[in-house]
Short mmCIF file of C-alpha atoms in Angstrom, two decimals:
data_model
loop_
_atom_site.label_atom_id
_atom_site.label_comp_id
_atom_site.label_asym_id
_atom_site.label_seq_id
_atom_site.Cartn_x
_atom_site.Cartn_y
_atom_site.Cartn_z
CA MET B 1 8.89 15.70 21.96
CA LYS B 2 7.68 16.60 18.49
CA MET B 3 4.41 14.87 17.63
CA LYS B 4 4.18 12.66 14.58
CA LYS B 5 0.60 13.64 13.84
CA SER B 6 -0.85 16.65 12.05
CA GLY B 7 -1.58 19.56 14.37
CA TYR B 8 -4.95 20.13 12.80
CA VAL B 9 -6.84 19.02 9.76
CA LYS B 10 -9.08 21.28 7.75
CA LEU B 11 -11.01 20.46 4.61
CA VAL B 12 -12.26 23.15 2.26
CA LEU B 13 -14.20 21.17 -0.33
CA ILE B 14 -16.81 19.99 2.13
CA ALA B 15 -19.20 21.92 4.29
CA THR B 16 -17.77 20.77 7.59
CA ALA B 17 -14.29 21.80 8.59
CA PHE B 18 -12.95 20.24 11.73
CA SER B 19 -9.83 20.54 13.74
CA ALA B 20 -8.05 20.18 17.01
CA CYS B 21 -6.17 22.97 18.77
CA SER B 22 -9.32 25.11 18.91
CA GLN B 23 -9.19 26.03 15.27
CA PRO B 24 -12.39 27.88 14.36
CA LYS B 25 -14.88 26.09 12.18
CA SER B 26 -14.95 27.36 8.65
CA GLU B 27 -17.88 29.58 7.84
CA ARG B 28 -17.28 29.16 4.17
CA GLU B 29 -20.43 28.29 2.30
CA LYS B 30 -20.23 25.59 -0.27
CA ALA B 31 -21.09 27.13 -3.60
CA VAL B 32 -23.65 25.26 -5.64
CA TYR B 33 -23.97 25.91 -9.34
CA MET B 34 -26.42 24.74 -11.93
CA ARG B 35 -25.13 23.08 -15.04
CA SER B 36 -26.88 24.78 -17.92
CA ASP B 37 -25.62 22.60 -20.72
CA THR B 38 -28.00 19.68 -20.66
CA THR B 39 -26.88 18.33 -24.02
CA ALA B 40 -23.35 17.52 -22.99
CA HIS B 41 -22.70 13.79 -22.93
CA TYR B 42 -20.89 14.07 -19.64
CA SER B 43 -24.15 14.77 -17.87
CA ARG B 44 -24.48 11.10 -16.96
CA ALA B 45 -22.30 11.92 -13.98
CA HIS B 46 -25.42 12.09 -11.87
CA GLY B 47 -26.07 8.42 -12.29
CA MET B 48 -23.40 7.23 -9.89
CA GLY B 49 -25.91 6.27 -7.29
CA PHE B 50 -24.17 7.71 -4.28
CA LEU B 51 -24.34 11.09 -2.66
CA GLY B 52 -21.85 12.86 -0.51
CA TYR B 53 -19.99 16.07 -0.13
CA TYR B 54 -17.33 15.10 -2.64
CA TYR B 55 -19.64 13.73 -5.28
CA ALA B 56 -22.86 15.60 -4.96
CA PHE B 57 -23.96 15.56 -8.57
CA ARG B 58 -27.71 15.79 -8.37
CA PRO B 59 -30.28 16.03 -11.12
CA TYR B 60 -32.09 19.35 -11.15
CA GLY B 61 -35.61 19.64 -12.50
CA ILE B 62 -39.27 19.32 -11.67
CA TYR B 63 -41.72 16.53 -11.11
CA SER B 64 -45.15 16.85 -12.65
CA ALA B 65 -48.16 14.61 -12.48
CA GLY B 66 -48.25 12.11 -15.30
CA ARG B 67 -44.91 13.17 -16.77
CA GLY B 68 -42.57 12.21 -13.98
CA PHE B 69 -39.26 13.92 -13.65
CA SER B 70 -38.25 16.52 -16.19
CA ARG B 71 -34.53 17.15 -16.08
CA ALA B 72 -33.25 20.67 -16.45
CA GLY B 73 -29.63 20.29 -15.50
CA TYR B 74 -27.29 19.22 -12.76
CA TYR B 75 -26.06 20.70 -9.57
CA SER B 76 -22.63 20.14 -8.26
CA GLY B 77 -20.63 21.73 -5.56
CA ALA B 78 -17.69 19.51 -6.40
CA ILE B 79 -16.60 20.97 -9.70
CA HIS B 80 -15.42 24.34 -10.83
CA GLU B 81 -17.98 27.06 -11.45
CA GLY B 82 -17.04 27.22 -15.11
CA SER B 83 -17.87 23.58 -15.60
CA ASN B 84 -21.43 24.26 -14.61
CA VAL B 85 -22.18 27.24 -16.79
CA GLY B 86 -20.40 26.61 -20.09
CA THR B 87 -21.89 25.83 -23.47
CA ASN B 88 -20.79 23.62 -26.31
CA GLY B 89 -20.48 26.43 -28.85
CA VAL B 90 -16.76 26.14 -29.53
CA LYS B 91 -16.32 22.44 -29.23
CA GLY B 92 -16.38 21.61 -32.95
CA SER B 93 -12.80 20.45 -33.27
CA VAL B 94 -12.66 18.88 -29.85
CA VAL B 95 -13.16 15.18 -29.28
CA ARG B 96 -13.99 13.79 -25.86
CA GLY B 97 -14.35 10.34 -24.35
CA GLY B 98 -10.91 9.01 -25.29
CA PHE B 99 -9.89 8.29 -21.71
CA GLY B 100 -11.56 6.32 -18.97
CA SER B 101 -12.78 3.24 -20.81
CA SER B 102 -10.57 0.75 -18.93
CA SER B 103 -11.81 1.72 -15.56
CA VAL B 104 -13.20 -0.61 -13.03
CA HIS B 105 -11.35 0.70 -10.05
CA SER B 106 -8.04 2.55 -10.25
CA SER B 107 -6.74 2.18 -6.75
CA SER B 108 -3.85 0.00 -5.73
CA MET G 1 2.92 -3.64 17.49
CA LYS G 2 -0.17 -4.66 19.47
CA ARG G 3 -3.77 -5.24 18.46
CA HIS G 4 -6.58 -3.96 20.69
CA ILE G 5 -10.28 -4.67 20.48
CA ILE G 6 -12.45 -1.70 21.48
CA LYS G 7 -15.98 -0.41 21.24
CA PRO G 8 -16.58 1.78 18.18
CA ARG G 9 -17.88 5.31 18.69
CA PRO G 10 -21.70 5.07 19.00
CA ASN G 11 -22.28 7.41 16.07
CA TRP G 12 -19.20 6.59 14.04
CA GLN G 13 -21.02 6.36 10.72
CA GLN G 14 -22.36 9.88 11.12
CA LYS G 15 -18.97 11.12 12.32
CA VAL G 16 -17.08 9.86 9.29
CA GLU G 17 -19.79 10.89 6.84
CA GLU G 18 -19.57 14.45 8.16
CA ILE G 19 -16.04 14.64 6.82
CA GLY G 20 -16.95 13.22 3.42
CA PHE G 21 -16.11 9.56 4.01
CA ASN G 22 -19.11 7.82 2.50
CA PHE G 23 -17.66 4.49 1.46
CA HIS G 24 -17.06 3.20 5.00
CA SER G 25 -19.36 0.23 4.44
CA LEU G 26 -19.64 -0.99 0.88
CA GLU G 27 -20.11 -4.66 0.00
CA SER G 28 -18.50 -5.48 3.33
CA PRO G 29 -17.38 -3.26 6.25
CA TYR G 30 -14.37 -1.25 5.14
CA TRP G 31 -13.67 1.21 7.96
CA ASP G 32 -13.30 -0.81 11.18
CA GLU G 33 -12.82 1.03 14.45
CA SER G 34 -13.65 -1.97 16.62
CA VAL G 35 -9.92 -2.56 16.49
CA TYR G 36 -6.80 -0.44 16.61
CA TYR G 37 -3.08 -1.09 16.52
CA GLU G 38 -0.63 0.40 18.98
CA PHE G 39 3.02 1.09 18.14
CA PRO G 40 5.87 2.16 20.39
CA MET G 41 7.82 5.12 19.04
CA SER G 42 10.82 2.89 18.36
CA GLU G 43 8.81 0.89 15.81
CA VAL G 44 7.48 4.06 14.21
CA ASP G 45 11.04 5.31 13.85
CA THR G 46 11.98 2.02 12.22
CA ILE G 47 9.13 2.26 9.70
CA GLU G 48 9.94 5.90 8.99
CA LYS G 49 13.60 5.14 8.34
CA ALA G 50 12.74 2.15 6.12
CA THR G 51 10.36 4.31 4.09
CA ASN G 52 12.95 7.03 3.54
CA ASP G 53 15.65 4.47 2.68
CA LEU G 54 13.41 2.63 0.24
CA TRP G 55 12.44 5.87 -1.46
CA ASN G 56 16.09 6.69 -2.06
CA ILE G 57 16.98 3.29 -3.46
CA SER G 58 13.81 3.34 -5.56
CA LEU G 59 15.01 6.49 -7.29
CA GLU G 60 18.37 4.85 -7.95
CA ALA G 61 16.55 1.85 -9.41
CA VAL G 62 14.62 4.08 -11.84
CA GLN G 63 17.90 5.52 -13.08
CA TYR G 64 19.25 1.98 -13.48
CA VAL G 65 16.24 0.86 -15.54
CA ILE G 66 16.56 3.91 -17.79
CA ASP G 67 20.35 3.63 -18.19
CA ASN G 68 20.13 -0.05 -19.07
CA ASN G 69 16.99 0.20 -21.21
CA LEU G 70 15.14 -2.50 -19.26
CA TYR G 71 11.64 -1.39 -20.26
CA HIS G 72 10.85 -4.74 -21.87
CA GLN G 73 10.91 -6.34 -18.42
CA PHE G 74 8.14 -3.94 -17.41
CA HIS G 75 6.07 -4.39 -20.58
CA ILE G 76 6.10 -0.65 -21.15
CA PRO G 77 5.23 0.23 -24.76
CA GLU G 78 8.27 1.40 -26.67
CA TRP G 79 6.53 4.47 -28.07
CA PHE G 80 5.94 5.77 -24.53
CA ILE G 81 9.57 5.53 -23.40
CA PRO G 82 10.49 9.09 -24.50
CA HIS G 83 7.71 10.46 -22.31
CA ILE G 84 8.98 8.51 -19.31
CA GLU G 85 12.55 9.65 -19.86
CA ASN G 86 11.53 13.28 -20.39
CA SER G 87 9.54 13.24 -17.17
CA TRP G 88 12.53 11.77 -15.33
CA ASN G 89 15.18 14.01 -16.84
CA ASN G 90 13.06 17.14 -16.38
CA ASP G 91 12.19 16.21 -12.81
CA ALA G 92 8.45 16.45 -13.49
CA PRO G 93 6.40 17.09 -10.37
CA ALA G 94 5.50 14.06 -8.25
CA ILE G 95 3.61 14.11 -4.98
CA TYR G 96 3.11 10.74 -3.30
CA GLY G 97 3.40 6.97 -3.06
CA ARG G 98 2.72 4.14 -0.64
CA PHE G 99 5.07 1.32 0.34
CA ASP G 100 3.29 -1.81 1.56
CA PHE G 101 5.07 -3.59 4.39
CA ALA G 102 4.81 -6.85 6.25
CA PHE G 103 5.99 -5.81 9.71
CA LYS G 104 7.38 -8.79 11.60
CA ASN G 105 10.00 -9.08 14.33
CA GLY G 106 10.42 -5.33 14.30
CA ILE G 107 11.51 -5.18 10.65
CA PRO G 108 9.39 -3.78 7.79
CA LYS G 109 9.71 -5.91 4.64
CA LEU G 110 8.64 -4.37 1.35
CA LEU G 111 5.91 -6.34 -0.40
CA GLU G 112 5.29 -3.75 -3.14
CA PHE G 113 5.35 -0.05 -3.91
CA ASN G 114 2.11 1.64 -5.02
CA ALA G 115 3.81 4.55 -6.73
CA ASP G 116 1.28 5.62 -9.33
CA THR G 117 -2.29 5.34 -8.02
CA PRO G 118 -2.18 4.63 -4.30
CA THR G 119 -5.45 4.99 -2.43
CA SER G 120 -6.58 4.81 1.20
CA LEU G 121 -5.01 8.26 1.35
CA PHE G 122 -8.06 10.01 2.80
CA GLU G 123 -8.59 7.25 5.36
CA SER G 124 -4.94 7.42 6.42
CA SER G 125 -4.69 11.18 6.52
CA VAL G 126 -8.07 12.37 7.76
CA VAL G 127 -10.41 9.62 8.94
CA GLN G 128 -8.03 7.91 11.36
CA TRP G 129 -6.86 11.32 12.58
CA GLN G 130 -10.46 12.25 13.38
CA TRP G 131 -10.89 8.89 15.18
CA LEU G 132 -7.86 9.66 17.34
CA GLN G 133 -9.28 13.05 18.37
CA ASP G 134 -12.34 11.25 19.74
CA PHE G 135 -10.62 8.16 21.11
CA ASP G 136 -7.47 9.54 22.70
CA ALA G 137 -6.60 13.06 21.58
CA GLY G 138 -3.54 13.15 23.79
CA SER G 139 -1.92 10.23 22.02
CA ASP G 140 0.24 10.55 18.98
CA GLN G 141 -0.25 8.92 15.59
CA PHE G 142 2.22 8.34 12.78
CA ASN G 143 0.33 10.63 10.44
CA SER G 144 1.37 14.05 9.23
CA ILE G 145 0.14 13.25 5.72
CA HIS G 146 -2.29 16.18 5.55
CA GLU G 147 0.25 18.79 6.53
CA LYS G 148 2.87 17.33 4.23
CA LEU G 149 0.53 17.20 1.24
CA ILE G 150 -0.38 20.86 1.61
CA SER G 151 3.22 21.80 2.17
CA TYR G 152 4.44 19.83 -0.87
CA TRP G 153 1.75 21.20 -3.20
CA SER G 154 2.87 24.62 -2.06
CA TYR G 155 6.48 23.72 -2.91
CA LEU G 156 5.47 22.34 -6.31
CA LYS G 157 3.63 25.53 -7.26
CA ASP G 158 6.79 27.03 -8.74
CA TYR G 159 7.46 23.90 -10.80
CA LEU G 160 4.04 23.70 -12.44
CA TYR G 161 2.99 25.66 -15.51
CA PRO G 162 1.13 28.86 -14.66
CA GLY G 163 -2.63 28.49 -14.44
CA THR G 164 -4.95 25.75 -13.39
CA LEU G 165 -4.08 22.36 -11.94
CA HIS G 166 -6.71 19.93 -13.19
CA PHE G 167 -7.75 16.80 -11.28
CA THR G 168 -9.30 13.76 -12.88
CA THR G 169 -10.35 10.20 -12.28
CA ALA G 170 -12.79 7.74 -13.78
CA ARG G 171 -16.46 7.72 -12.96
CA ASP G 172 -18.29 5.28 -10.73
CA SER G 173 -15.80 4.74 -7.93
CA ALA G 174 -16.60 6.62 -4.74
CA GLU G 175 -13.21 5.67 -3.38
CA ASP G 176 -11.23 7.03 -6.31
CA LEU G 177 -13.30 10.19 -6.49
CA THR G 178 -12.88 10.84 -2.78
CA THR G 179 -9.12 10.33 -2.99
CA THR G 180 -8.88 12.67 -5.98
CA GLU G 181 -11.04 15.34 -4.38
CA TYR G 182 -9.12 15.07 -1.14
CA MET G 183 -5.89 15.63 -3.04
CA ARG G 184 -7.51 18.65 -4.71
CA ASP G 185 -8.57 19.93 -1.30
CA CYS G 186 -4.93 19.91 -0.21
CA ALA G 187 -3.84 21.68 -3.42
CA ILE G 188 -6.46 24.38 -2.88
CA GLN G 189 -5.19 24.92 0.65
CA ALA G 190 -1.70 25.26 -0.83
CA GLY G 191 -2.96 28.18 -2.91
CA LEU G 192 -3.34 26.45 -6.27
CA GLU G 193 -6.14 27.13 -8.71
CA THR G 194 -7.86 23.82 -9.43
CA LYS G 195 -10.62 22.24 -11.49
CA PHE G 196 -12.06 18.75 -11.43
CA LEU G 197 -13.29 16.86 -14.47
CA TYR G 198 -13.83 13.20 -15.22
CA LEU G 199 -11.41 11.38 -17.49
CA ASP G 200 -13.96 10.98 -20.26
CA GLU G 201 -14.60 14.72 -20.17
CA ILE G 202 -11.03 15.48 -21.19
CA GLY G 203 -11.05 16.89 -24.70
CA TRP G 204 -8.53 16.55 -27.48
CA ASP G 205 -8.17 19.45 -29.90
CA ASN G 206 -7.60 18.16 -33.40
CA THR G 207 -6.76 21.62 -34.76
CA PHE G 208 -3.98 22.42 -32.36
CA PRO G 209 -3.02 19.15 -30.68
CA GLN G 210 -3.53 19.58 -26.98
CA PHE G 211 -5.79 18.48 -24.16
CA LEU G 212 -8.70 20.74 -23.17
CA ASP G 213 -11.09 20.86 -20.27
CA LEU G 214 -14.84 21.40 -20.48
CA GLU G 215 -14.42 25.15 -21.06
CA ASN G 216 -11.81 24.46 -23.73
CA THR G 217 -9.10 25.72 -21.45
CA ILE G 218 -5.75 24.08 -22.18
CA ILE G 219 -4.80 21.40 -19.69
CA ARG G 220 -1.17 21.93 -18.76
CA ASN G 221 -1.03 20.42 -15.26
CA ILE G 222 -3.16 17.43 -14.43
CA PHE G 223 -3.33 15.10 -11.43
CA LYS G 224 -4.86 11.78 -12.46
CA LEU G 225 -5.91 8.86 -10.32
CA TYR G 226 -5.80 6.35 -13.12
CA PRO G 227 -2.97 3.94 -13.92
CA TYR G 228 -0.64 4.64 -16.81
CA GLU G 229 -0.92 1.06 -18.03
CA TRP G 230 -4.59 1.85 -18.76
CA LEU G 231 -4.08 5.41 -20.03
CA VAL G 232 -1.52 4.46 -22.67
CA HIS G 233 -3.72 1.76 -24.15
CA GLU G 234 -6.81 3.93 -24.53
CA GLU G 235 -7.92 5.95 -27.53
CA PHE G 236 -6.24 9.16 -26.33
CA GLY G 237 -3.16 7.41 -24.96
CA GLN G 238 -0.86 8.29 -27.84
CA ASN G 239 -2.09 11.89 -27.69
CA ILE G 240 -0.02 12.27 -24.53
CA MET G 241 3.00 12.12 -26.86
CA ARG G 242 1.44 14.47 -29.42
CA ASP G 243 0.43 17.11 -26.89
CA HIS G 244 1.94 20.44 -28.03
CA SER G 245 1.43 21.88 -24.57
CA LYS G 246 3.46 19.07 -23.00
CA ALA G 247 1.21 18.88 -19.98
CA PHE G 248 2.60 17.74 -16.66
CA TRP G 249 0.83 14.51 -15.71
CA ILE G 250 0.96 13.86 -11.98
CA GLU G 251 2.10 11.35 -10.94
CA PRO G 252 4.75 11.66 -13.68
CA SER G 253 5.15 8.83 -16.17
CA TRP G 254 8.46 7.63 -14.70
CA LYS G 255 6.33 6.29 -11.84
CA MET G 256 5.28 3.58 -14.32
CA ILE G 257 8.60 1.95 -13.51
CA LEU G 258 8.14 2.00 -9.73
CA SER G 259 4.49 0.96 -9.69
CA ASN G 260 5.32 -2.19 -11.64
CA LYS G 261 6.32 -5.26 -9.62
CA ALA G 262 9.20 -5.81 -12.02
CA ILE G 263 10.96 -3.18 -9.90
CA LEU G 264 11.19 -5.69 -7.03
CA PRO G 265 13.82 -7.98 -8.64
CA ILE G 266 15.70 -4.87 -9.77
CA LEU G 267 15.71 -3.44 -6.25
CA TRP G 268 16.98 -6.77 -4.90
CA LYS G 269 19.68 -7.01 -7.54
CA LEU G 270 20.93 -3.52 -6.75
CA ASN G 271 20.60 -3.83 -2.97
CA HIS G 272 21.28 -7.48 -2.24
CA GLY G 273 20.69 -8.25 1.43
CA HIS G 274 18.94 -4.98 2.26
CA ASP G 275 17.05 -5.39 5.55
CA ASN G 276 13.78 -4.07 4.15
CA LEU G 277 13.78 -6.00 0.87
CA LEU G 278 12.77 -9.56 0.13
CA GLU G 279 14.66 -11.66 -2.40
CA SER G 280 12.87 -11.24 -5.71
CA TYR G 281 13.42 -12.70 -9.15
CA PHE G 282 12.06 -12.63 -12.66
CA GLU G 283 10.56 -15.81 -14.09
CA GLU G 284 13.79 -16.97 -15.69
CA ASP G 285 15.45 -17.10 -12.26
CA LYS G 286 12.48 -18.27 -10.24
CA GLU G 287 14.25 -21.34 -8.84
CA LEU G 288 16.45 -18.94 -6.85
CA ALA G 289 13.38 -18.02 -4.78
CA GLY G 290 13.40 -21.57 -3.36
CA SER G 291 10.28 -23.46 -2.32
CA SER G 292 8.64 -20.65 -0.29
CA PHE G 293 7.64 -17.69 -2.39
CA ALA G 294 4.92 -15.28 -3.50
CA LYS G 295 4.14 -15.33 -7.20
CA LYS G 296 2.85 -11.92 -8.30
CA PRO G 297 1.85 -10.53 -11.71
CA ILE G 298 4.04 -7.57 -12.68
CA LEU G 299 0.83 -5.63 -13.32
CA SER G 300 -2.08 -6.27 -10.97
CA ARG G 301 -4.28 -4.37 -8.59
CA GLU G 302 -5.64 -4.95 -5.10
CA GLY G 303 -4.06 -8.33 -4.47
CA SER G 304 -5.39 -10.06 -7.58
CA ASN G 305 -3.78 -13.18 -9.08
CA ILE G 306 -1.29 -13.76 -6.26
CA GLN G 307 -0.17 -17.21 -5.11
CA LEU G 308 1.65 -17.88 -1.84
CA THR G 309 3.66 -21.11 -1.64
CA ASN G 310 5.28 -22.40 1.54
CA GLN G 311 7.71 -25.34 1.39
CA GLY G 312 6.26 -26.28 -1.97
CA ASN G 313 2.63 -26.14 -0.79
CA MET G 314 0.28 -23.40 -1.94
CA ILE G 315 -1.16 -21.73 1.17
CA ALA G 316 -3.15 -18.88 -0.37
CA GLU G 317 -4.30 -17.78 -3.80
CA THR G 318 -6.43 -15.01 -5.27
CA SER G 319 -8.21 -14.91 -8.60
CA GLY G 320 -8.34 -12.11 -11.13
CA GLU G 321 -7.63 -11.08 -14.67
CA TYR G 322 -3.96 -10.19 -14.44
CA GLY G 323 -0.80 -12.05 -15.31
CA GLU G 324 -0.67 -11.73 -19.08
CA GLU G 325 2.50 -9.62 -18.83
CA GLY G 326 4.36 -12.13 -16.67
CA TYR G 327 5.19 -12.67 -13.00
CA ILE G 328 7.87 -12.09 -10.43
CA TYR G 329 8.79 -14.42 -7.58
CA GLN G 330 9.39 -12.95 -4.16
CA ALA G 331 10.64 -14.78 -1.05
CA LEU G 332 7.66 -15.60 1.14
CA CYS G 333 7.06 -13.22 4.03
CA THR G 334 3.60 -13.76 5.45
CA LEU G 335 1.81 -10.96 7.27
CA PRO G 336 1.92 -11.05 11.08
CA ASP G 337 -0.84 -13.16 12.61
CA PHE G 338 -3.03 -11.60 15.34
CA ASP G 339 -5.57 -14.38 15.96
CA ARG G 340 -6.05 -14.84 12.23
CA HIS G 341 -6.17 -11.14 11.54
CA TYR G 342 -3.39 -10.10 9.21
CA PRO G 343 -2.39 -6.41 9.10
CA LEU G 344 -0.52 -4.81 6.21
CA ILE G 345 1.16 -1.47 6.78
CA GLY G 346 0.87 1.11 4.02
CA SER G 347 3.63 3.65 4.58
CA TRP G 348 3.21 6.98 2.80
CA ILE G 349 5.89 9.03 1.17
CA VAL G 350 4.90 12.62 0.40
CA GLY G 351 7.38 14.58 -1.67
CA GLN G 352 10.67 13.15 -0.48
CA GLU G 353 9.64 12.31 3.09
CA SER G 354 8.01 9.53 5.04
CA ALA G 355 4.65 10.94 6.16
CA GLY G 356 2.68 8.31 8.07
CA ILE G 357 0.93 4.97 7.86
CA GLY G 358 -2.45 3.35 7.27
CA ILE G 359 -3.25 -0.25 8.15
CA ARG G 360 -5.35 -2.70 6.15
CA GLU G 361 -6.42 -5.82 8.01
CA SER G 362 -7.53 -9.06 6.34
CA ASN G 363 -8.74 -12.46 7.37
CA SER G 364 -6.45 -14.04 4.84
CA LEU G 365 -2.75 -13.78 4.08
CA ILE G 366 -3.36 -11.74 0.94
CA THR G 367 -4.62 -8.18 1.34
CA ASP G 368 -7.32 -7.43 -1.20
CA ASN G 369 -10.15 -4.99 -1.85
CA LYS G 370 -12.22 -6.54 0.95
CA SER G 371 -9.60 -5.80 3.59
CA ARG G 372 -10.61 -3.41 6.33
CA PHE G 373 -8.93 -0.13 7.18
CA VAL G 374 -8.16 0.05 10.91
CA PRO G 375 -6.74 3.03 12.81
CA HIS G 376 -3.58 3.15 14.93
CA LEU G 377 -1.86 5.20 17.58
CA ILE G 378 1.55 5.58 19.18
CA ARG G 379 1.89 4.85 22.87
#
């Protein structure tokens, strides 16, 4: 009889792939990029307070005695490479921040 | 349907975190594998058939609402109607939805349809599947959600604009972000080029009216986990109409009709006596619901602002900030009682097909954001 469940389940956005049916584990390395544009207002993404494979925005920088943490950018393996290396040079006519203000929790 | 109490896997937290499920225990336990539900195949077949039937009559109901211009009953802004009708008439890509059932006496009864922003997708598709591999790999589970999502994204590829499929959600919700990223994972496996950005990162180009991502690439296809009733009232909401690139928003805007509880009286009117529907009425006809009914806001989330009345006596109530747009009245159908544990079945439709279920269990008759997700199997 045909099973009602998935034969195997593989995830590509996280480091661990798992499966039944003797599927090989993925050897794919999760790419990690550094966000170079530290002036962008969206950089507050790191402040979410939780870490995990899907939301691994982490501040990147150095600690020094007396000065504390000096932020240089953000790592993320969860967003596209281009999002981590762009600059704001051509954003003059572009407005951001017009969506997302109603949010508490979108799920239903 | 039977409820079993079992011992959780000793290292279950580590197990689920390894697959990216990090919100298993938030304010209160959310993932609960000290319990599972068992279904015979006959009941699974019943739920599957009900899901497919309800999907078909839901599509007919959308056409009815459009043909009869009933948008006022849904409190949909008039200026957004052309977008809804374009998305419907052009068959804009849609991917998923979740029917919520009370399953009693072998019959699934529709409580509501989460057609726009359904979550618990990752838990249903991946986390309970992983649990089954450890608990009883030889058993079956009503869950081919993962395969069907990949397969349907692959099918939709030809219906999207060429280029990138963007994914977005609001900040600060681990659950919403995980659901969105899981959906992106499936799209990647279907061969689509994807990018993630947060909603507030979406740019609007004032020179040539269109939405842009962080690299100023035009957004032409975008999956959003964010309700339309919020999107359209925000600063960029009207830009959706002005967008020269006419981006595909997924889910499409016609899902605004199905995700609104005003669809429930319409479904009942069009399918009077349907086995899987409960009598439902708008406020002006509420006396027809009798003395035992559920009063629900047409727009609300996660069980907020619901009142259950039995024989004229209120038996359960939740608070919240919804209800401004009005209410519907639905014949009372309480969730099945397993020693004061009340399971709600969320039945997934992916593309045009029933794809599996996830179960939320509560200690009260109203399922809310504190309800636990519990796994199931077929035996």
